[in-house]
Amino acid sequence: MELRKAWCRATAHPTYQKDWSESNPSYGQCAITALAMQDLYGGDIYECKVQGKRHYVNITPEGYLHDLTSEQFGDGQIVYAEMKPRTRASLLKSQSVRERYQLLKARLEEN
């Protein structure tokens, strides 16, 4: 299954689940998507800010920035210039992230 099709209300961050919709499927999906992208392509996870909130992106081993969930912010300014590296372990410390990441992986493996 394609990553974008694996997103659902249950994989969104709990704070965003009530507002999640199929018209904005990336809403609240950045942390688990960054983990899945790292599984698929390697590289590193970085944290940046959007309207004062945390947002996660990937930089591949070749040095390319990938932000598969940027559209969730509409016209919101993503501050890539101030990115901080984050470890996989730091994201997975959160039980919510672990559970949503496991659900995303299961949904990806369905097809």
N, CA, C and O atoms as a GROMACS GRO file, in nm:
protein
  444
    1MET      N    1   0.084  -0.118   0.000
    1MET     CA    2   0.000   0.000   0.000
    1MET      C    3   0.089   0.125   0.000
    1MET      O    4   0.193   0.129   0.066
    2GLU      N    5   0.048   0.221  -0.071
    2GLU     CA    6   0.117   0.350  -0.076
    2GLU      C    7   0.107   0.419   0.060
    2GLU      O    8   0.003   0.412   0.126
    3LEU      N    9   0.214   0.484   0.101
    3LEU     CA   10   0.219   0.551   0.231
    3LEU      C   11   0.102   0.646   0.252
    3LEU      O   12   0.037   0.641   0.357
    4ARG      N   13   0.075   0.730   0.158
    4ARG     CA   14  -0.034   0.827   0.172
    4ARG      C   15  -0.171   0.759   0.190
    4ARG      O   16  -0.258   0.813   0.258
    5LYS      N   17  -0.189   0.645   0.129
    5LYS     CA   18  -0.316   0.573   0.142
    5LYS      C   19  -0.326   0.500   0.276
    5LYS      O   20  -0.434   0.459   0.317
    6ALA      N   21  -0.212   0.483   0.344
    6ALA     CA   22  -0.211   0.415   0.473
    6ALA      C   23  -0.249   0.509   0.587
    6ALA      O   24  -0.283   0.463   0.696
    7TRP      N   25  -0.244   0.640   0.564
    7TRP     CA   26  -0.284   0.735   0.668
    7TRP      C   27  -0.434   0.723   0.694
    7TRP      O   28  -0.512   0.699   0.603
    8CYS      N   29  -0.472   0.741   0.818
    8CYS     CA   30  -0.613   0.742   0.855
    8CYS      C   31  -0.629   0.823   0.983
    8CYS      O   32  -0.530   0.869   1.040
    9ARG      N   33  -0.750   0.839   1.027
    9ARG     CA   34  -0.776   0.914   1.151
    9ARG      C   35  -0.697   0.854   1.269
    9ARG      O   36  -0.641   0.927   1.350
   10ALA      N   37  -0.693   0.723   1.277
   10ALA     CA   38  -0.627   0.655   1.390
   10ALA      C   39  -0.475   0.670   1.388
   10ALA      O   40  -0.412   0.657   1.493
   11THR      N   41  -0.416   0.698   1.272
   11THR     CA   42  -0.271   0.716   1.267
   11THR      C   43  -0.231   0.862   1.291
   11THR      O   44  -0.113   0.891   1.309
   12ALA      N   45  -0.327   0.954   1.291
   12ALA     CA   46  -0.299   1.095   1.317
   12ALA      C   47  -0.268   1.116   1.465
   12ALA      O   48  -0.312   1.039   1.551
   13HIS      N   49  -0.192   1.219   1.494
   13HIS     CA   50  -0.163   1.256   1.632
   13HIS      C   51  -0.295   1.275   1.705
   13HIS      O   52  -0.388   1.333   1.649
   14PRO      N   53  -0.306   1.227   1.830
   14PRO     CA   54  -0.434   1.235   1.902
   14PRO      C   55  -0.496   1.375   1.906
   14PRO      O   56  -0.618   1.389   1.900
   15THR      N   57  -0.413   1.477   1.916
   15THR     CA   58  -0.463   1.614   1.919
   15THR      C   59  -0.534   1.652   1.789
   15THR      O   60  -0.622   1.738   1.789
   16TYR      N   61  -0.495   1.588   1.679
   16TYR     CA   62  -0.547   1.625   1.547
   16TYR      C   63  -0.656   1.530   1.496
   16TYR      O   64  -0.717   1.557   1.393
   17GLN      N   65  -0.680   1.420   1.566
   17GLN     CA   66  -0.771   1.318   1.514
   17GLN      C   67  -0.912   1.370   1.488
   17GLN      O   68  -0.973   1.332   1.389
   18LYS      N   69  -0.964   1.455   1.575
   18LYS     CA   70  -1.102   1.501   1.556
   18LYS      C   71  -1.116   1.586   1.430
   18LYS      O   72  -1.225   1.592   1.372
   19ASP      N   73  -1.009   1.651   1.386
   19ASP     CA   74  -1.014   1.737   1.267
   19ASP      C   75  -0.956   1.670   1.143
   19ASP      O   76  -0.956   1.729   1.035
   20TRP      N   77  -0.907   1.546   1.157
   20TRP     CA   78  -0.851   1.475   1.042
   20TRP      C   79  -0.961   1.450   0.940
   20TRP      O   80  -1.076   1.426   0.976
   21SER      N   81  -0.926   1.455   0.812
   21SER     CA   82  -1.024   1.424   0.708
   21SER      C   83  -0.952   1.366   0.586
   21SER      O   84  -0.831   1.383   0.570
   22GLU      N   85  -1.026   1.299   0.503
   22GLU     CA   86  -0.969   1.245   0.380
   22GLU      C   87  -0.926   1.356   0.284
   22GLU      O   88  -0.846   1.332   0.194
   23SER      N   89  -0.978   1.476   0.302
   23SER     CA   90  -0.936   1.587   0.216
   23SER      C   91  -0.802   1.645   0.261
   23SER      O   92  -0.738   1.718   0.186
   24ASN      N   93  -0.758   1.613   0.383
   24ASN     CA   94  -0.626   1.653   0.432
   24ASN      C   95  -0.566   1.534   0.507
   24ASN      O   96  -0.549   1.539   0.629
   25PRO      N   97  -0.534   1.426   0.434
   25PRO     CA   98  -0.493   1.302   0.500
   25PRO      C   99  -0.358   1.309   0.572
   25PRO      O  100  -0.332   1.225   0.659
   26SER      N  101  -0.273   1.404   0.540
   26SER     CA  102  -0.143   1.414   0.605
   26SER      C  103  -0.150   1.484   0.741
   26SER      O  104  -0.050   1.493   0.812
   27TYR      N  105  -0.268   1.534   0.775
   27TYR     CA  106  -0.286   1.611   0.899
   27TYR      C  107  -0.251   1.525   1.021
   27TYR      O  108  -0.316   1.423   1.047
   28GLY      N  109  -0.149   1.567   1.095
   28GLY     CA  110  -0.109   1.496   1.216
   28GLY      C  111  -0.028   1.369   1.194
   28GLY      O  112  -0.018   1.287   1.285
   29GLN      N  113   0.028   1.352   1.076
   29GLN     CA  114   0.096   1.227   1.041
   29GLN      C  115   0.250   1.239   1.036
   29GLN      O  116   0.316   1.141   1.001
   30CYS      N  117   0.307   1.354   1.069
   30CYS     CA  118   0.449   1.377   1.037
   30CYS      C  119   0.546   1.286   1.111
   30CYS      O  120   0.639   1.235   1.048
   31ALA      N  121   0.530   1.263   1.240
   31ALA     CA  122   0.627   1.182   1.315
   31ALA      C  123   0.632   1.039   1.263
   31ALA      O  124   0.740   0.985   1.238
   32ILE      N  125   0.516   0.978   1.248
   32ILE     CA  126   0.514   0.838   1.203
   32ILE      C  127   0.555   0.825   1.057
   32ILE      O  128   0.612   0.724   1.016
   33THR      N  129   0.527   0.928   0.978
   33THR     CA  130   0.569   0.926   0.838
   33THR      C  131   0.720   0.939   0.828
   33THR      O  132   0.782   0.872   0.746
   34ALA      N  133   0.779   1.023   0.912
   34ALA     CA  134   0.926   1.036   0.913
   34ALA      C  135   0.991   0.904   0.951
   34ALA      O  136   1.094   0.867   0.895
   35LEU      N  137   0.932   0.832   1.046
   35LEU     CA  138   0.985   0.700   1.084
   35LEU      C  139   0.973   0.602   0.968
   35LEU      O  140   1.068   0.528   0.940
   36ALA      N  141   0.859   0.600   0.903
   36ALA     CA  142   0.838   0.508   0.790
   36ALA      C  143   0.932   0.541   0.674
   36ALA      O  144   0.986   0.451   0.610
   37MET      N  145   0.951   0.668   0.647
   37MET     CA  146   1.043   0.710   0.540
   37MET      C  147   1.186   0.665   0.573
   37MET      O  148   1.259   0.621   0.484
   38GLN      N  149   1.224   0.676   0.699
   38GLN     CA  150   1.356   0.630   0.738
   38GLN      C  151   1.369   0.480   0.720
   38GLN      O  152   1.475   0.432   0.679
   39ASP      N  153   1.263   0.404   0.748
   39ASP     CA  154   1.264   0.260   0.724
   39ASP      C  155   1.290   0.231   0.577
   39ASP      O  156   1.370   0.143   0.542
   40LEU      N  157   1.223   0.304   0.492
   40LEU     CA  158   1.228   0.278   0.348
   40LEU      C  159   1.356   0.328   0.281
   40LEU      O  160   1.410   0.261   0.193
   41TYR      N  161   1.404   0.446   0.322
   41TYR     CA  162   1.512   0.512   0.248
   41TYR      C  163   1.635   0.545   0.330
   41TYR      O  164   1.734   0.596   0.276
   42GLY      N  165   1.632   0.517   0.460
   42GLY     CA  166   1.746   0.552   0.544
   42GLY      C  167   1.748   0.702   0.570
   42GLY      O  168   1.645   0.769   0.560
   43GLY      N  169   1.863   0.753   0.601
   43GLY     CA  170   1.877   0.895   0.626
   43GLY      C  171   1.843   0.932   0.769
   43GLY      O  172   1.843   0.848   0.858
   44ASP      N  173   1.815   1.061   0.788
   44ASP     CA  174   1.795   1.115   0.922
   44ASP      C  175   1.661   1.185   0.934
   44ASP      O  176   1.603   1.230   0.835
   45ILE      N  177   1.614   1.195   1.057
   45ILE     CA  178   1.489   1.266   1.088
   45ILE      C  179   1.526   1.398   1.152
   45ILE      O  180   1.615   1.405   1.237
   46TYR      N  181   1.457   1.504   1.110
   46TYR     CA  182   1.478   1.636   1.166
   46TYR      C  183   1.347   1.695   1.214
   46TYR      O  184   1.240   1.669   1.158
   47GLU      N  185   1.357   1.775   1.317
   47GLU     CA  186   1.243   1.848   1.370
   47GLU      C  187   1.255   1.995   1.327
   47GLU      O  188   1.362   2.054   1.336
   48CYS      N  189   1.146   2.050   1.282
   48CYS     CA  190   1.141   2.193   1.252
   48CYS      C  191   1.012   2.247   1.311
   48CYS      O  192   0.937   2.173   1.375
   49LYS      N  193   0.985   2.374   1.291
   49LYS     CA  194   0.867   2.436   1.350
   49LYS      C  195   0.774   2.491   1.243
   49LYS      O  196   0.817   2.541   1.139
   50VAL      N  197   0.646   2.478   1.270
   50VAL     CA  198   0.542   2.538   1.187
   50VAL      C  199   0.442   2.601   1.282
   50VAL      O  200   0.378   2.532   1.361
   51GLN      N  201   0.431   2.730   1.275
   51GLN     CA  202   0.337   2.802   1.362
   51GLN      C  203   0.357   2.763   1.508
   51GLN      O  204   0.260   2.748   1.582
   52GLY      N  205   0.484   2.748   1.549
   52GLY     CA  206   0.518   2.715   1.686
   52GLY      C  207   0.502   2.569   1.724
   52GLY      O  208   0.526   2.533   1.839
   53LYS      N  209   0.462   2.485   1.631
   53LYS     CA  210   0.442   2.343   1.659
   53LYS      C  211   0.554   2.260   1.597
   53LYS      O  212   0.614   2.300   1.497
   54ARG      N  213   0.581   2.145   1.657
   54ARG     CA  214   0.683   2.054   1.604
   54ARG      C  215   0.635   1.990   1.474
   54ARG      O  216   0.517   1.961   1.456
   55HIS      N  217   0.731   1.971   1.385
   55HIS     CA  218   0.704   1.905   1.258
   55HIS      C  219   0.828   1.825   1.222
   55HIS      O  220   0.940   1.870   1.246
   56TYR      N  221   0.809   1.705   1.165
   56TYR     CA  222   0.922   1.616   1.136
   56TYR      C  223   0.935   1.590   0.987
   56TYR      O  224   0.836   1.571   0.915
   57VAL      N  225   1.061   1.590   0.942
   57VAL     CA  226   1.093   1.569   0.801
   57VAL      C  227   1.212   1.474   0.792
   57VAL      O  228   1.272   1.439   0.894
   58ASN      N  229   1.246   1.433   0.671
   58ASN     CA  230   1.360   1.344   0.649
   58ASN      C  231   1.461   1.409   0.559
   58ASN      O  232   1.429   1.489   0.471
   59ILE      N  233   1.586   1.373   0.582
   59ILE     CA  234   1.693   1.404   0.488
   59ILE      C  235   1.757   1.271   0.452
   59ILE      O  236   1.807   1.199   0.538
   60THR      N  237   1.753   1.239   0.323
   60THR     CA  238   1.804   1.111   0.275
   60THR      C  239   1.957   1.107   0.284
   60THR      O  240   2.021   1.211   0.302
   61PRO      N  241   2.016   0.988   0.272
   61PRO     CA  242   2.162   0.978   0.274
   61PRO      C  243   2.227   1.064   0.164
   61PRO      O  244   2.342   1.105   0.177
   62GLU      N  245   2.153   1.090   0.056
   62GLU     CA  246   2.206   1.174  -0.052
   62GLU      C  247   2.193   1.324  -0.022
   62GLU      O  248   2.242   1.407  -0.099
   63GLY      N  249   2.129   1.357   0.088
   63GLY     CA  250   2.118   1.496   0.129
   63GLY      C  251   1.990   1.568   0.086
   63GLY      O  252   1.981   1.690   0.098
   64TYR      N  253   1.892   1.493   0.036
   64TYR     CA  254   1.767   1.555  -0.010
   64TYR      C  255   1.666   1.562   0.104
   64TYR      O  256   1.646   1.465   0.177
   65LEU      N  257   1.601   1.677   0.119
   65LEU     CA  258   1.497   1.694   0.219
   65LEU      C  259   1.366   1.643   0.163
   65LEU      O  260   1.328   1.676   0.050
   66HIS      N  261   1.296   1.561   0.241
   66HIS     CA  262   1.164   1.510   0.203
   66HIS      C  263   1.066   1.543   0.314
   66HIS      O  264   1.089   1.510   0.431
   67ASP      N  265   0.959   1.608   0.277
   67ASP     CA  266   0.853   1.643   0.371
   67ASP      C  267   0.721   1.600   0.310
   67ASP      O  268   0.655   1.677   0.240
   68LEU      N  269   0.683   1.476   0.336
   68LEU     CA  270   0.562   1.421   0.275
   68LEU      C  271   0.433   1.472   0.338
   68LEU      O  272   0.324   1.445   0.287
   69THR      N  273   0.444   1.545   0.448
   69THR     CA  274   0.323   1.591   0.516
   69THR      C  275   0.311   1.743   0.518
   69THR      O  276   0.232   1.796   0.596
   70SER      N  277   0.386   1.811   0.437
   70SER     CA  278   0.385   1.959   0.438
   70SER      C  279   0.249   2.017   0.401
   70SER      O  280   0.213   2.125   0.448
   71GLU      N  281   0.173   1.949   0.317
   71GLU     CA  282   0.045   2.004   0.271
   71GLU      C  283  -0.057   2.017   0.384
   71GLU      O  284  -0.156   2.088   0.368
   72GLN      N  285  -0.034   1.951   0.496
   72GLN     CA  286  -0.128   1.962   0.608
   72GLN      C  287  -0.138   2.104   0.662
   72GLN      O  288  -0.236   2.139   0.728
   73PHE      N  289  -0.036   2.186   0.635
   73PHE     CA  290  -0.032   2.321   0.690
   73PHE      C  291  -0.088   2.428   0.597
   73PHE      O  292  -0.093   2.546   0.634
   74GLY      N  293  -0.128   2.390   0.478
   74GLY     CA  294  -0.178   2.490   0.384
   74GLY      C  295  -0.070   2.593   0.356
   74GLY      O  296   0.037   2.559   0.305
   75ASP      N  297  -0.098   2.716   0.390
   75ASP     CA  298   0.000   2.824   0.367
   75ASP      C  299   0.092   2.847   0.485
   75ASP      O  300   0.168   2.944   0.485
   76GLY      N  301   0.087   2.761   0.586
   76GLY     CA  302   0.172   2.778   0.705
   76GLY      C  303   0.319   2.773   0.670
   76GLY      O  304   0.362   2.692   0.589
   77GLN      N  305   0.394   2.860   0.730
   77GLN     CA  306   0.538   2.872   0.704
   77GLN      C  307   0.614   2.764   0.779
   77GLN      O  308   0.615   2.762   0.902
   78ILE      N  309   0.678   2.676   0.706
   78ILE     CA  310   0.762   2.572   0.766
   78ILE      C  311   0.904   2.627   0.772
   78ILE      O  312   0.959   2.667   0.670
   79VAL      N  313   0.963   2.628   0.891
   79VAL     CA  314   1.096   2.687   0.909
   79VAL      C  315   1.200   2.576   0.900
   79VAL      O  316   1.244   2.521   1.001
   80TYR      N  317   1.239   2.544   0.776
   80TYR     CA  318   1.338   2.439   0.755
   80TYR      C  319   1.479   2.485   0.794
   80TYR      O  320   1.564   2.402   0.826
   81ALA      N  321   1.504   2.615   0.792
   81ALA     CA  322   1.637   2.667   0.821
   81ALA      C  323   1.681   2.640   0.965
   81ALA      O  324   1.800   2.645   0.995
   82GLU      N  325   1.586   2.613   1.053
   82GLU     CA  326   1.619   2.593   1.194
   82GLU      C  327   1.594   2.449   1.238
   82GLU      O  328   1.551   2.425   1.351
   83MET      N  329   1.622   2.355   1.151
   83MET     CA  330   1.597   2.214   1.183
   83MET      C  331   1.697   2.161   1.285
   83MET      O  332   1.813   2.202   1.289
   84LYS      N  333   1.647   2.068   1.367
   84LYS     CA  334   1.731   2.001   1.466
   84LYS      C  335   1.721   1.850   1.441
   84LYS      O  336   1.612   1.798   1.419
   85PRO      N  337   1.834   1.780   1.445
   85PRO     CA  338   1.828   1.634   1.426
   85PRO      C  339   1.756   1.569   1.544
   85PRO      O  340   1.768   1.611   1.658
   86ARG      N  341   1.681   1.465   1.512
   86ARG     CA  342   1.611   1.387   1.614
   86ARG      C  343   1.643   1.241   1.590
   86ARG      O  344   1.655   1.196   1.476
   87THR      N  345   1.656   1.168   1.697
   87THR     CA  346   1.681   1.025   1.682
   87THR      C  347   1.549   0.951   1.674
   87THR      O  348   1.445   0.996   1.723
   88ARG      N  349   1.556   0.839   1.612
   88ARG     CA  350   1.441   0.748   1.602
   88ARG      C  351   1.392   0.713   1.742
   88ARG      O  352   1.272   0.712   1.769
   89ALA      N  353   1.487   0.684   1.831
   89ALA     CA  354   1.453   0.646   1.969
   89ALA      C  355   1.379   0.759   2.041
   89ALA      O  356   1.289   0.732   2.120
   90SER      N  357   1.416   0.884   2.014
   90SER     CA  358   1.349   0.995   2.082
   90SER      C  359   1.202   1.005   2.041
   90SER      O  360   1.117   1.035   2.124
   91LEU      N  361   1.172   0.980   1.914
   91LEU     CA  362   1.033   0.982   1.869
   91LEU      C  363   0.956   0.864   1.925
   91LEU      O  364   0.840   0.877   1.962
   92LEU      N  365   1.021   0.749   1.932
   92LEU     CA  366   0.953   0.627   1.976
   92LEU      C  367   0.939   0.617   2.128
   92LEU      O  368   0.880   0.521   2.178
   93LYS      N  369   0.991   0.715   2.202
   93LYS     CA  370   0.968   0.718   2.347
   93LYS      C  371   0.821   0.741   2.378
   93LYS      O  372   0.771   0.696   2.481
   94SER      N  373   0.753   0.810   2.288
   94SER     CA  374   0.611   0.838   2.308
   94SER      C  375   0.528   0.714   2.276
   94SER      O  376   0.540   0.657   2.168
   95GLN      N  377   0.446   0.673   2.370
   95GLN     CA  378   0.359   0.557   2.347
   95GLN      C  379   0.265   0.582   2.230
   95GLN      O  380   0.241   0.492   2.149
   96SER      N  381   0.214   0.703   2.220
   96SER     CA  382   0.125   0.737   2.109
   96SER      C  383   0.195   0.720   1.975
   96SER      O  384   0.138   0.664   1.881
   97VAL      N  385   0.318   0.769   1.965
   97VAL     CA  386   0.393   0.756   1.840
   97VAL      C  387   0.417   0.609   1.810
   97VAL      O  388   0.398   0.565   1.697
   98ARG      N  389   0.458   0.532   1.909
   98ARG     CA  390   0.484   0.388   1.889
   98ARG      C  391   0.359   0.317   1.837
   98ARG      O  392   0.366   0.241   1.741
   99GLU      N  393   0.246   0.342   1.901
   99GLU     CA  394   0.123   0.274   1.861
   99GLU      C  395   0.078   0.316   1.721
   99GLU      O  396   0.039   0.232   1.641
  100ARG      N  397   0.085   0.445   1.692
  100ARG     CA  398   0.042   0.493   1.560
  100ARG      C  399   0.138   0.446   1.451
  100ARG      O  400   0.096   0.418   1.339
  101TYR      N  401   0.267   0.439   1.483
  101TYR     CA  402   0.368   0.391   1.389
  101TYR      C  403   0.344   0.242   1.358
  101TYR      O  404   0.352   0.201   1.242
  102GLN      N  405   0.315   0.163   1.461
  102GLN     CA  406   0.285   0.021   1.439
  102GLN      C  407   0.161   0.004   1.352
  102GLN      O  408   0.158  -0.082   1.264
  103LEU      N  409   0.060   0.085   1.376
  103LEU     CA  410  -0.062   0.079   1.295
  103LEU      C  411  -0.031   0.117   1.150
  103LEU      O  412  -0.079   0.052   1.057
  104LEU      N  413   0.048   0.222   1.131
  104LEU     CA  414   0.086   0.263   0.995
  104LEU      C  415   0.161   0.150   0.925
  104LEU      O  416   0.132   0.119   0.809
  105LYS      N  417   0.257   0.089   0.993
  105LYS     CA  418   0.332  -0.021   0.933
  105LYS      C  419   0.240  -0.137   0.896
  105LYS      O  420   0.254  -0.195   0.789
  106ALA      N  421   0.147  -0.169   0.984
  106ALA     CA  422   0.051  -0.278   0.954
  106ALA      C  423  -0.033  -0.244   0.833
  106ALA      O  424  -0.056  -0.330   0.748
  107ARG      N  425  -0.078  -0.121   0.824
  107ARG     CA  426  -0.159  -0.079   0.709
  107ARG      C  427  -0.077  -0.082   0.580
  107ARG      O  428  -0.130  -0.116   0.474
  108LEU      N  429   0.051  -0.048   0.588
  108LEU     CA  430   0.138  -0.054   0.470
  108LEU      C  431   0.158  -0.197   0.422
  108LEU      O  432   0.171  -0.222   0.302
  109GLU      N  433   0.162  -0.290   0.514
  109GLU     CA  434   0.186  -0.430   0.482
  109GLU      C  435   0.061  -0.502   0.433
  109GLU      O  436   0.069  -0.614   0.384
  110GLU      N  437  -0.056  -0.439   0.445
  110GLU     CA  438  -0.182  -0.501   0.403
  110GLU      C  439  -0.184  -0.539   0.255
  110GLU      O  440  -0.238  -0.643   0.219
  111ASN      N  441  -0.126  -0.458   0.172
  111ASN     CA  442  -0.129  -0.486   0.027
  111ASN      C  443   0.009  -0.501  -0.028
  111ASN      O  444   0.026  -0.525  -0.148
   0.00000   0.00000   0.00000
